[in-house]
Coordinates of C-alpha atoms in Angstrom, one line a residue:
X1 CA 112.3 99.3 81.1
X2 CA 113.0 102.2 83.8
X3 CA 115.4 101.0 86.7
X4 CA 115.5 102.7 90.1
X5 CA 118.0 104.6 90.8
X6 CA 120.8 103.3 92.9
X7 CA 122.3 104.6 96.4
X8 CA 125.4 103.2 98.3
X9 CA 124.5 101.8 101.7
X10 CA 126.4 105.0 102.7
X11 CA 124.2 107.1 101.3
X12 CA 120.9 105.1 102.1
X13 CA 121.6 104.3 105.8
X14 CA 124.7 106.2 107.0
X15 CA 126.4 103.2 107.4
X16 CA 130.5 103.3 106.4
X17 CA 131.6 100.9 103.6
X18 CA 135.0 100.2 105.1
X19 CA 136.6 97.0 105.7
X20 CA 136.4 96.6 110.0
X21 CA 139.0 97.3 111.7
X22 CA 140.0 96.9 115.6
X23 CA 137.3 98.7 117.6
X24 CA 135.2 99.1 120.6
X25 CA 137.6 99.7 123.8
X26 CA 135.2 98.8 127.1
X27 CA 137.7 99.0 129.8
X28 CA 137.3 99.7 133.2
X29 CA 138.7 102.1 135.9
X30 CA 141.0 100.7 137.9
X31 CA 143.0 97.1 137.8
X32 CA 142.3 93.8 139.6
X33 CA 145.6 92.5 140.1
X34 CA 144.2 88.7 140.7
X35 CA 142.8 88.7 137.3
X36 CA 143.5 85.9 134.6
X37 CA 146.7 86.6 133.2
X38 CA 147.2 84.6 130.1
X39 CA 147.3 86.8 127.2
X40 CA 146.1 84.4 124.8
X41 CA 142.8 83.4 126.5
X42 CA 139.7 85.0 127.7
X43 CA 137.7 83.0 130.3
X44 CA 133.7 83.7 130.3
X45 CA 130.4 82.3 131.5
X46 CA 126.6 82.1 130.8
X47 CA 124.3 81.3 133.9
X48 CA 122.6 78.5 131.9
X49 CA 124.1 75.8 129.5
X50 CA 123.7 76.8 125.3
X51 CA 121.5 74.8 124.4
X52 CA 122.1 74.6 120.1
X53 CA 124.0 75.1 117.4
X54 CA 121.5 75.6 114.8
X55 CA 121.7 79.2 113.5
X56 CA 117.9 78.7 112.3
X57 CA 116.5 77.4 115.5
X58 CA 118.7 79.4 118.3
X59 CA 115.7 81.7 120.4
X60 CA 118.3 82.3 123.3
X61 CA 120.9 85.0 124.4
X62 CA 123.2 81.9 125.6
X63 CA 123.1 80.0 122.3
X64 CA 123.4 83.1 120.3
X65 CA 126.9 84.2 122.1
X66 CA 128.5 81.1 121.0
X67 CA 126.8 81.4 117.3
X68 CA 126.9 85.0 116.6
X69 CA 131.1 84.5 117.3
X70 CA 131.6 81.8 115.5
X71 CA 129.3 82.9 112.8
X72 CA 129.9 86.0 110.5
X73 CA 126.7 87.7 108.4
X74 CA 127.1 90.5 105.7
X75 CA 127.2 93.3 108.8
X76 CA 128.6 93.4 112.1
X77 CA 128.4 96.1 114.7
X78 CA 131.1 98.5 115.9
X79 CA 131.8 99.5 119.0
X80 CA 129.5 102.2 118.6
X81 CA 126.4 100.3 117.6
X82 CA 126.9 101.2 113.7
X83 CA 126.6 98.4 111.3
X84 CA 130.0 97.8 109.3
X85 CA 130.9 95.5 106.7
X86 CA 131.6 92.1 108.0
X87 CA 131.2 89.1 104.9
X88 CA 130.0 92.1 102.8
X89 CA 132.5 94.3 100.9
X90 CA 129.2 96.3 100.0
X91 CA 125.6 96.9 100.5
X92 CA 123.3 98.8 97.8
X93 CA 120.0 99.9 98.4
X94 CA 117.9 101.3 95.8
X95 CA 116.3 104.7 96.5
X96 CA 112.5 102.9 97.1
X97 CA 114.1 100.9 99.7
X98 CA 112.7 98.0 98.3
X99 CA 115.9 96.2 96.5
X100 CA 119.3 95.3 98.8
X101 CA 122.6 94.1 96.3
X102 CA 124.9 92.8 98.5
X103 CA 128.4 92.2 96.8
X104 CA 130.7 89.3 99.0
X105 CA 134.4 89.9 99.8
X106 CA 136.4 87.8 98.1
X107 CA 138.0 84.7 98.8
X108 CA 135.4 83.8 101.7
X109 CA 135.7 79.9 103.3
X110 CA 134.0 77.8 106.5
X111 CA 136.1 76.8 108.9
X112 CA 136.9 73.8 106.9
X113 CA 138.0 75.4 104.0
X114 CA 135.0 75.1 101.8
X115 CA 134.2 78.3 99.9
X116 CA 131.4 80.3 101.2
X117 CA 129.2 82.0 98.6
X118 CA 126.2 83.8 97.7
X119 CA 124.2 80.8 97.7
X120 CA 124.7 80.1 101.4
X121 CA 123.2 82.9 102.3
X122 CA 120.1 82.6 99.8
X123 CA 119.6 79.0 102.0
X124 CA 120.0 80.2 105.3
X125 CA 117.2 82.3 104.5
X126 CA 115.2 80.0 102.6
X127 CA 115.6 77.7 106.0
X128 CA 114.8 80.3 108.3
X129 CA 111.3 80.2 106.5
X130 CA 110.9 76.4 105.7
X131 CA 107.9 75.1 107.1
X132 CA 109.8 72.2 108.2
X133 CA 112.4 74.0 109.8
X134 CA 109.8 75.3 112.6
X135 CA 111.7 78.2 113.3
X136 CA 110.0 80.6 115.5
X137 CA 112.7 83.1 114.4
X138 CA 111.0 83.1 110.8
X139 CA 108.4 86.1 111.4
X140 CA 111.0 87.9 111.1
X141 CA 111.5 87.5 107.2
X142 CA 107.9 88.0 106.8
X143 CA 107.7 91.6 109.1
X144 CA 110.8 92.9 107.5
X145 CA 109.0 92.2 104.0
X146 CA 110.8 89.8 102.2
X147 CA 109.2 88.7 98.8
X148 CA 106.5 86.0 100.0
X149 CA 107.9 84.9 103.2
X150 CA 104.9 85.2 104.8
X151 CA 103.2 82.7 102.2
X152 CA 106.5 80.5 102.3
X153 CA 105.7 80.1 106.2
X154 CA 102.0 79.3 105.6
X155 CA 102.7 76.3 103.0
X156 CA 101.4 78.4 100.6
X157 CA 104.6 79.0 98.7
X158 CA 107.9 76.9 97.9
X159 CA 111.1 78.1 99.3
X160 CA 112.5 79.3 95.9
X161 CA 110.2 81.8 95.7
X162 CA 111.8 83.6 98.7
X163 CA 112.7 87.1 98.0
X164 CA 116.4 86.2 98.3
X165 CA 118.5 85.6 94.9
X166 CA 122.1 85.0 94.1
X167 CA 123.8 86.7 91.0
X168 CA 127.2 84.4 91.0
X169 CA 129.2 83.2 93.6
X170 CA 129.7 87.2 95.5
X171 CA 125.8 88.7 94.8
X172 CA 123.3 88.5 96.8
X173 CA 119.9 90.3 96.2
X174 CA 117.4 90.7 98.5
X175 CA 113.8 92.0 97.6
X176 CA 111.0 93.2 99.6
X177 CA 107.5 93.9 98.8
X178 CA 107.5 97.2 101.1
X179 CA 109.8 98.9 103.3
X180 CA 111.5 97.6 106.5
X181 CA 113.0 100.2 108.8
X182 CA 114.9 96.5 110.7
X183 CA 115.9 95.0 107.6
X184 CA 119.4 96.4 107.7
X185 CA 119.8 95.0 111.3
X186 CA 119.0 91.9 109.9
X187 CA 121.8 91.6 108.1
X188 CA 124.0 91.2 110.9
X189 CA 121.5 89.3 112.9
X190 CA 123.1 85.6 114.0
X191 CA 120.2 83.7 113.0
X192 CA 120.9 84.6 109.2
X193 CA 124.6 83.9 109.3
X194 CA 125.4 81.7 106.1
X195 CA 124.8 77.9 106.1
X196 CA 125.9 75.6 103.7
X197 CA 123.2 73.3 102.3
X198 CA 125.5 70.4 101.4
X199 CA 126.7 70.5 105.4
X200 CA 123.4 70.5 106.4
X201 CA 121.6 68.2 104.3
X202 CA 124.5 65.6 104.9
X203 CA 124.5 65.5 108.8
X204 CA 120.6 66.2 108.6
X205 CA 118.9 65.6 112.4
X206 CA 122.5 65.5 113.4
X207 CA 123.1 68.8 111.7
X208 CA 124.5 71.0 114.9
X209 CA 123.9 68.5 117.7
X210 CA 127.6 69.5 118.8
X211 CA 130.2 71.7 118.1
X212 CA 131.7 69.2 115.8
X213 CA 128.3 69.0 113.8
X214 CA 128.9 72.3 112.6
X215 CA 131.1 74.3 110.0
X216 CA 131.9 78.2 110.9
X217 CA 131.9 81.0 108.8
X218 CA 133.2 83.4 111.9
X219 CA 136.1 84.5 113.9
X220 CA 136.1 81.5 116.1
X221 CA 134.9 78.1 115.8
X222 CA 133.4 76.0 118.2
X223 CA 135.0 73.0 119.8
X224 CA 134.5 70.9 122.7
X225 CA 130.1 71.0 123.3
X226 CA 128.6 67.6 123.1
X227 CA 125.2 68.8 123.1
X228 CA 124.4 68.9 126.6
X229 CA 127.5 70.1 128.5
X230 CA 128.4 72.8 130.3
X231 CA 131.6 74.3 128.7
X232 CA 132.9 75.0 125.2
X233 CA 135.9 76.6 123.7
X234 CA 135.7 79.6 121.3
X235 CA 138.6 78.8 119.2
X236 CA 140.4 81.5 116.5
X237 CA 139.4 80.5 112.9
X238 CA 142.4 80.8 110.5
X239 CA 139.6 80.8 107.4
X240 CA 138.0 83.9 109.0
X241 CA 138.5 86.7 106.5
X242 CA 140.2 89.1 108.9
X243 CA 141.6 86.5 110.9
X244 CA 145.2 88.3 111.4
X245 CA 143.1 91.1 113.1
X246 CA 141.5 88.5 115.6
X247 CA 143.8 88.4 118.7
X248 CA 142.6 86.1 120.7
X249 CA 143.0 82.2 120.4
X250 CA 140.7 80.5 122.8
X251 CA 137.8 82.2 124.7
X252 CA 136.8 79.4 127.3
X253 CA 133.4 79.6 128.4
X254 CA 131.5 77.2 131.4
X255 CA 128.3 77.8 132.7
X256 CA 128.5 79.2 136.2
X257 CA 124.3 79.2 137.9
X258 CA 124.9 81.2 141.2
X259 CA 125.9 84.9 140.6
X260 CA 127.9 84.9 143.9
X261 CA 129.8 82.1 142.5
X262 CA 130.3 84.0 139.8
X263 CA 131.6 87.2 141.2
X264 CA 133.9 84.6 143.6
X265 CA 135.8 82.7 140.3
X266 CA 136.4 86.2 138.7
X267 CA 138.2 87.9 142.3
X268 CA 140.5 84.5 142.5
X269 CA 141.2 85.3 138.6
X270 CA 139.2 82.3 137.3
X271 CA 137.0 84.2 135.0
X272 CA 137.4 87.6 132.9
X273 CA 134.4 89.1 133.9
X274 CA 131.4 88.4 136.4
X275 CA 127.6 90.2 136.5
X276 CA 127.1 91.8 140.2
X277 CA 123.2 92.3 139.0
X278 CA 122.0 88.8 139.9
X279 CA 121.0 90.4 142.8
X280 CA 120.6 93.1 145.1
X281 CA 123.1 92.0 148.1
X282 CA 125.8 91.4 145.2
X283 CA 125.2 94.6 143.5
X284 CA 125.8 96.5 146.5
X285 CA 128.8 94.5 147.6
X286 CA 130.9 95.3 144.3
X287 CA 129.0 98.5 143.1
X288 CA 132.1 100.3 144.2
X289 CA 134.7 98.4 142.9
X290 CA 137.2 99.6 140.0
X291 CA 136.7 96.7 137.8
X292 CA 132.7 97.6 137.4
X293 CA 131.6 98.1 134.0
X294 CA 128.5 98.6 132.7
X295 CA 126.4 96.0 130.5
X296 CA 124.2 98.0 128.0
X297 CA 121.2 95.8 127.1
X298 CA 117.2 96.1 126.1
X299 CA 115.4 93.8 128.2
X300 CA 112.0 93.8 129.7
X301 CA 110.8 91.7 132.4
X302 CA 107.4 91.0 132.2
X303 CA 104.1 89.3 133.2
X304 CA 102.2 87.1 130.8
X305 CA 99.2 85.8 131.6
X306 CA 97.5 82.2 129.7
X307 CA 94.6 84.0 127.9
X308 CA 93.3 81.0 125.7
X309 CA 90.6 80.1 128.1
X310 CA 91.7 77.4 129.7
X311 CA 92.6 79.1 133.1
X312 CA 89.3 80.3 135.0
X313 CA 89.5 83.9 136.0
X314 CA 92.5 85.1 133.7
X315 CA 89.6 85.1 131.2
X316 CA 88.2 88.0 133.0
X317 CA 89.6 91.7 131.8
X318 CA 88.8 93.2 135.1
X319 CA 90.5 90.4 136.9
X320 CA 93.6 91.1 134.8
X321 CA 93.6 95.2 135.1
X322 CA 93.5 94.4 139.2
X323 CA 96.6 92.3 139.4
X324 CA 98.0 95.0 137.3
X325 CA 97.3 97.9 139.7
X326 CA 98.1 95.3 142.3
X327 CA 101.7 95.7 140.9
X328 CA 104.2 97.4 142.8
X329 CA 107.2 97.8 139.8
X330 CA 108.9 100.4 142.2
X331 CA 109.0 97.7 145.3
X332 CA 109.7 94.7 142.6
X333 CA 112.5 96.5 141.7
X334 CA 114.0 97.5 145.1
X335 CA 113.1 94.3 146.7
X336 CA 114.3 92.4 144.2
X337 CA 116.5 93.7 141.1
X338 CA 117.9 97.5 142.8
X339 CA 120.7 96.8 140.7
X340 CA 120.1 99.6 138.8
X341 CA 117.2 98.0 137.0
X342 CA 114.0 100.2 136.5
X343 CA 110.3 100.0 136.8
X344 CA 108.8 99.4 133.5
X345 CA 106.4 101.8 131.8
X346 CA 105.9 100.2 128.8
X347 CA 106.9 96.7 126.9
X348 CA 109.6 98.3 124.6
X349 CA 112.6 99.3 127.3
X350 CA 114.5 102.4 127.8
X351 CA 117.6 102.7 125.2
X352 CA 116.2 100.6 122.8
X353 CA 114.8 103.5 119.8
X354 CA 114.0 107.1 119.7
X355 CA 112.2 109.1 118.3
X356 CA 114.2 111.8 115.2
X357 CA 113.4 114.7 118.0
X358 CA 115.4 112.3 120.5
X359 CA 112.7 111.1 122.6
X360 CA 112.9 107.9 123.9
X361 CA 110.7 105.3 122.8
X362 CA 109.7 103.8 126.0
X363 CA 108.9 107.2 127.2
X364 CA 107.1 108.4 124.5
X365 CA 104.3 104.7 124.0
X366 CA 104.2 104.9 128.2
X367 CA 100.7 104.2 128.9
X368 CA 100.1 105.2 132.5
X369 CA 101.0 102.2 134.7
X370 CA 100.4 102.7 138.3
X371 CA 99.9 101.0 141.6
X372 CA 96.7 101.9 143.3
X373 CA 95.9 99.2 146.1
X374 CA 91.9 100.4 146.3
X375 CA 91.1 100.4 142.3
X376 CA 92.6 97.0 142.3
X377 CA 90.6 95.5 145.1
X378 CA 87.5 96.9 143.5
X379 CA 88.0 96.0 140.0
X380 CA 89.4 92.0 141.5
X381 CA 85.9 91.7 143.3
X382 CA 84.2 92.8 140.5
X383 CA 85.9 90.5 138.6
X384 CA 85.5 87.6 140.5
X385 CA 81.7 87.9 140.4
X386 CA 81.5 88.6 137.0
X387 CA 83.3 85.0 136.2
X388 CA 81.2 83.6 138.9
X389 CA 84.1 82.7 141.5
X390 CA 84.1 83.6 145.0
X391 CA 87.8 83.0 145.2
X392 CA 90.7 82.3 142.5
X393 CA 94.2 80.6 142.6
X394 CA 96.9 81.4 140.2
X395 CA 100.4 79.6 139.6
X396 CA 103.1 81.9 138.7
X397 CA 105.9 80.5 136.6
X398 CA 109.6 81.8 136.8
X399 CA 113.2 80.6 136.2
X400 CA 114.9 78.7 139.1
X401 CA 118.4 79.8 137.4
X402 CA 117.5 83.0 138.2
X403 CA 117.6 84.9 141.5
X404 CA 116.2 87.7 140.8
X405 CA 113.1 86.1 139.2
X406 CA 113.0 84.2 142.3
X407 CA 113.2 87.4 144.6
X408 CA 110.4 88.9 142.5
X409 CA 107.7 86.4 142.2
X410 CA 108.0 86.3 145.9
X411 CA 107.6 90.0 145.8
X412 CA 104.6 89.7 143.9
X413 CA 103.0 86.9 145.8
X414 CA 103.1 89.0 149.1
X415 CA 101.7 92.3 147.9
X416 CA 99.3 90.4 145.1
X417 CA 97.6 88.4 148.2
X418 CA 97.7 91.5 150.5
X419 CA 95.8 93.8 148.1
X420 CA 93.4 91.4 146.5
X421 CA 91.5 89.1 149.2
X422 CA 90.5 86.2 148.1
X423 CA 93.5 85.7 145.7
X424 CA 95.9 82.6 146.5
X425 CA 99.9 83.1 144.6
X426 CA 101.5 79.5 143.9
X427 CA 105.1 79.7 142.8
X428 CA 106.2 77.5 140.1
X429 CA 110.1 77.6 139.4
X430 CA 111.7 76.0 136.3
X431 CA 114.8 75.7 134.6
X432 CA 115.3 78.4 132.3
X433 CA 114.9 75.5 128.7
X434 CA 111.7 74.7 130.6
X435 CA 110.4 77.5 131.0
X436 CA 110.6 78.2 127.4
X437 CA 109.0 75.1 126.8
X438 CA 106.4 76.1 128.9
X439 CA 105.5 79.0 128.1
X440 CA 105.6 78.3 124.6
X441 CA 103.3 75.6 125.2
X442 CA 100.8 77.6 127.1
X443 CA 101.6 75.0 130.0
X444 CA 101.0 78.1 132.8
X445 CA 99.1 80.0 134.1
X446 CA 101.0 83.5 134.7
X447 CA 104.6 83.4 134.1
X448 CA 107.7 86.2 134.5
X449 CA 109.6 86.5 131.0
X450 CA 112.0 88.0 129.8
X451 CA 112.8 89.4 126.3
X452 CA 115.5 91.3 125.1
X453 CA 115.4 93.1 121.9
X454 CA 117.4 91.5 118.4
X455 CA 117.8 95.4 116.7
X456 CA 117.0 98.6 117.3
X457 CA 113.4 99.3 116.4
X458 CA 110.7 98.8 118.0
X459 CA 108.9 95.9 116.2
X460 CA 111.8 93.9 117.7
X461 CA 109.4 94.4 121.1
X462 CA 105.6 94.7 119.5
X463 CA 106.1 91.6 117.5
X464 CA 106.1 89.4 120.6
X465 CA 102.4 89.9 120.9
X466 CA 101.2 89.7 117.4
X467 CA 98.1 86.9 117.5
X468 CA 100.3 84.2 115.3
X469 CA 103.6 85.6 116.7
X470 CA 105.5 82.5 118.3
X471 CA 106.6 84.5 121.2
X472 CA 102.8 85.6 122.2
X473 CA 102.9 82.8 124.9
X474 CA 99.8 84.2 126.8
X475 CA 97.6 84.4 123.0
X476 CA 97.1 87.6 123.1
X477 CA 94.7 88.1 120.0
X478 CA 93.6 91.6 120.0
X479 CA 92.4 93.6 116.4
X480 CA 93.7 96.6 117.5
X481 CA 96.9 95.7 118.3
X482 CA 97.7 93.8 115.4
X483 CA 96.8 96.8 113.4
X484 CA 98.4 99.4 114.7
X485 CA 101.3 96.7 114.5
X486 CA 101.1 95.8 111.3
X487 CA 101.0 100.0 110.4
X488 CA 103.8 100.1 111.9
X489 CA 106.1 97.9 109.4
X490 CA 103.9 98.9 106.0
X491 CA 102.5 102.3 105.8
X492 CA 104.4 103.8 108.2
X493 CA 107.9 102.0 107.6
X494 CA 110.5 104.6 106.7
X495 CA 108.6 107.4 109.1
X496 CA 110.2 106.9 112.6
X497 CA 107.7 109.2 113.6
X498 CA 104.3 107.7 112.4
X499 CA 105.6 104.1 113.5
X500 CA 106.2 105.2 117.5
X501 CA 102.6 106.4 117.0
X502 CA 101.6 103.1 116.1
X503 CA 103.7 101.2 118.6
X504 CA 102.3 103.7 121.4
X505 CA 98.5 102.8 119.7
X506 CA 99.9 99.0 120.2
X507 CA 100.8 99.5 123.6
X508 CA 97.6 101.3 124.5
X509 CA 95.5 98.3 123.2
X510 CA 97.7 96.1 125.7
X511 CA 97.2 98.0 128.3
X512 CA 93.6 98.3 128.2
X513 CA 92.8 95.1 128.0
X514 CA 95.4 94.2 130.7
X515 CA 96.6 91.5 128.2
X516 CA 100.3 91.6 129.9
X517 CA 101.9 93.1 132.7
X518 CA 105.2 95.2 132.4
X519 CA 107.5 94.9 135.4
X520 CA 110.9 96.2 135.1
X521 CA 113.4 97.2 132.5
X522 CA 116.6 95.4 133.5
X523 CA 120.1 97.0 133.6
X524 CA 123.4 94.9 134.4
X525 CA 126.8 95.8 135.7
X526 CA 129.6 93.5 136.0
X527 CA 133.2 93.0 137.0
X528 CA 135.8 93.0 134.2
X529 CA 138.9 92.6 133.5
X530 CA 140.5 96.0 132.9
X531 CA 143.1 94.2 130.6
X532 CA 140.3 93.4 128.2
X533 CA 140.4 95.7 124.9
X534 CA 138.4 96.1 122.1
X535 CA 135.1 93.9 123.3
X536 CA 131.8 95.0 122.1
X537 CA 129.2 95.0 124.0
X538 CA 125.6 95.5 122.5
X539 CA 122.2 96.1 123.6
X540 CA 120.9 94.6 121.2
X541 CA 121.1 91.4 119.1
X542 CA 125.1 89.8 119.9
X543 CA 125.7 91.1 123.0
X544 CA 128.9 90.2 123.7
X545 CA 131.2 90.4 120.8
X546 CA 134.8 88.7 120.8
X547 CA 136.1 89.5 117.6
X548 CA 138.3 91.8 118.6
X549 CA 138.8 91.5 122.1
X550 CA 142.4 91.0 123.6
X551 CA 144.1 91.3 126.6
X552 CA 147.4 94.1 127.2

């Protein structure tokens, strides 16, 4: 029987096959003398409370800092975005792109000393897919191709038929049925760190409730979150394979809602860093100052709108395409997020992909979204008597943690009602876990998201509005989309080229059919503590990485 031939990960991917090392220096200019001083502990903040532990059911950026440090998978990113060797010593990918061998450093334990081996990671994967799991993280096994995961997902499969083997306790084998350009990012993706089945089974509803619920297989463990509360420690794990390399014993974290508070705890040396982009009046207050660093991210803000029928008038395509011309993404954005946020051109942001001549995705799929007051009018009166109304009201959804989500629904309500008569704006304002809820309930009417990207690819954006995709809250079910989609991650895979053609195809058949709105593409700065070495920050995926960070 032929075998395929075999490349290092090296050779397939560029990616180094060296153990990690200490990396990533984000410092900034300057020093803030009031700072927190102790050495031995990093003091952070996330605007909302975590709310779980469970690596297959996390959907949020807030859960996902305190899992993707106290959890390790196969890679981690450096300090320059390349994926390194974390749990892995190695990572073979046969020259079709279709097999990944994934040989286990030696030695590997959980935070409570059990050994951690291949099979953990064949189980996290198999739970990701589980029907029973619900995760509405498991499209992503079945668009990066693994072996029947999209069966497994529909009850059509077991679980042991996942693509996903192990070959002794330190092999893992992954196999897919075509090529996945994101597949490698997956490897260092938090919801596929390792979990071990015995753990879970054991505590099972239990499993992750708190931070004592849960094993670790990462840098730091988790102590101190009951579930519900707003503070928990990120505490140095001594099992953690490179654990004389990790500095730092505790990282405390609280949640902290109001931005100025924020920016107030870190300049009486309460906290190690504080965002200045919650809004505009904060932003311009501490622009200047030395501690300012900036927080790379791909994150779109955007308009959905409920498309399955049940709100009158958002079934009508011409109603839709004039509160998208009724959009002003230049005055959203200097009204309510000129903190160095951009008006969006397109659902996948700026800096997330380019192109192999160096264009930038979100340039490049850019349909044409404008403002024009006059169209929009027409089209909206048009509308309106083509769905038999004379006039229309429409609730718009937004986080209440959020003040700049606040600042531009207002926004939107004034210049909506001013260019479309006959149009009444309600404003709705949620907690941030209810507007999730919400909106993945379909219980709205139009609501302001926002989604920031897990890799660096495009399908990380275009999936959101695939007809079954968990995260198409509005039910956006359009042929043409889901083709040009689905092109994207099969025929088109390992062609960077031919796949932003289909993502721009995608984008078109949104825009035409005014099935979403883009508003901005949100960029963050924030005050930090210039004694802070070696974090990483990502755009991507973890986006704040402790591993390595320490204070001189």
């Amino acid at each position: 029987m032929a075998t395929s031939k075999k490349r290092t990960l090296k050779h397939f991917m560029g990616l180094g096959l060296v153990a990690l090392a200490s990396t990533a220096v984000l410092a900034a200019c300057g020093s803030n003398k009031q700072a927190s001083a102790n050495k031995e502990e990093i003091n952070w903040y996330t605007p909302t409370e975590i709310l779980t532990l469970d690596i297959s059911k996390n959907t949020d950026r807030y859960s996902s800092l305190a899992i993707g440090n106290s959890g390790s998978n196969l890679l981690r990113r450096d300090d320059k975005g390349e994926l390194q060797p974390d749990l892995a010593e190695k990572v073979d990918v046969s020259s079709d792109g279709l097999t990944y061998t994934v040989t286990l450093r030696d030695g590997l334990k959980y935070s409570d000393g059990t050994p951690l081996t291949a099979e953990d990671f064949v189980y996290t994967w198999q739970r990701m897919v589980d029907p029973a799991t619900a995760s509405e993280y498991s499209y992503l096994a079945s668009d990066s191709h693994l072996a029947n995961a999209e069966d497994i997902i529909a009850g059509k499969k077991s679980v042991e038929e996942l693509g996903v083997k192990a070959e002794g306790d330190n092999k893992v084998v992954f196999t897919l049925s075509s090529p996945s350009p994101q597949f490698m990012s997956l490897l260092s993706f938090s919801n596929f760190v390792p979990q071990d089945r015995e753990f879970v089974e054991k505590l099972g509803k239990d499993y992750a409730t708190t931070s004592d619920k849960q094993i670790y297989s990462g840098p730091y463990k988790v102590e101190g979150w009951n579930g519900t509360s707003g503070t928990f420690k990120l505490v140095k794990n001594d099992n953690y394979w490179d654990a004389e390399n990790v500095k730092t014993k505790t990282i405390n974290v609280q949640t902290v809602k109001k931005p100025d508070t924020a920016v107030q705890m870190y300049k009486q040396g309460q906290l190690d860093f504080a965002d200045i982009s919650g809004t505009s009046a904060i932003y311009n207050a501490n622009k200047k100052n030395a501690d300012v660093v900036g927080v790379p991210e791909a994150t779109t803000a955007y308009v959905v709108y409920n498309l399955t029928g049940s709100v009158k008038g958002l079934d009508n395509q011409k109603i839709r395409q004039a509160l998208n011309l009724a959009t002003d993404r230049k005055g959203i954005v200097e009204a309510a997020v000129d903190t160095g946020s951009k008006p969006a051109t397109a659902l996948a942001p700026t800096g997330l992909a380019k192109l192999p001549d160096g264009t930038d995705l979100a340039e490049y799929v850019a349909p044409g979204y404008s403002y024009d007051v006059a169209e929009a009018e027409k089209l909206f009166k048009e509308g309106l008597a083509e769905a038999g109304l004379k006039e229309l009201t429409l609730t718009v959804t937004a986080d209440a943690d959020s003040p700049a989500a606040k600042a531009s629904v207002d926004y939107i309500k004034e210049t909506w009602e001013k260019a479309l008569p006959g149009l009444t704006v309600e404003e709705k304002f949620v907690t941030f876990k209810q507007r999730l809820e919400d909106t993945k309930n379909q219980n709205f009417e139009v609501a302001l998201v926002l989604w920031g990207g897990d890799y660096p690819e495009g399908s990380t954006f275009y999936g959101l509005f695939q007809s079954d995709s968990a995260y198409n809250y509005g039910k956006v079910n359009s042929s043409e989309y889901n083709a040009a989609y689905e092109k994207a991650l099969t025929t088109d895979a390992l062609d960077p080229k031919a796949a932003a053609d289909d993502y721009k195809a995608a984008e078109k058949a949104l825009y035409d059919g005014a099935l979403y709105n883009p508003i901005y593409f949100r960029s963050k700065e924030g005050l930090q503590n210039p004694t802070i070495k070696g974090l990483i920050r990502n755009s991507t995926g973890l986006d704040v990485d402790f591993t390595y960070a320490h204070k001189e």
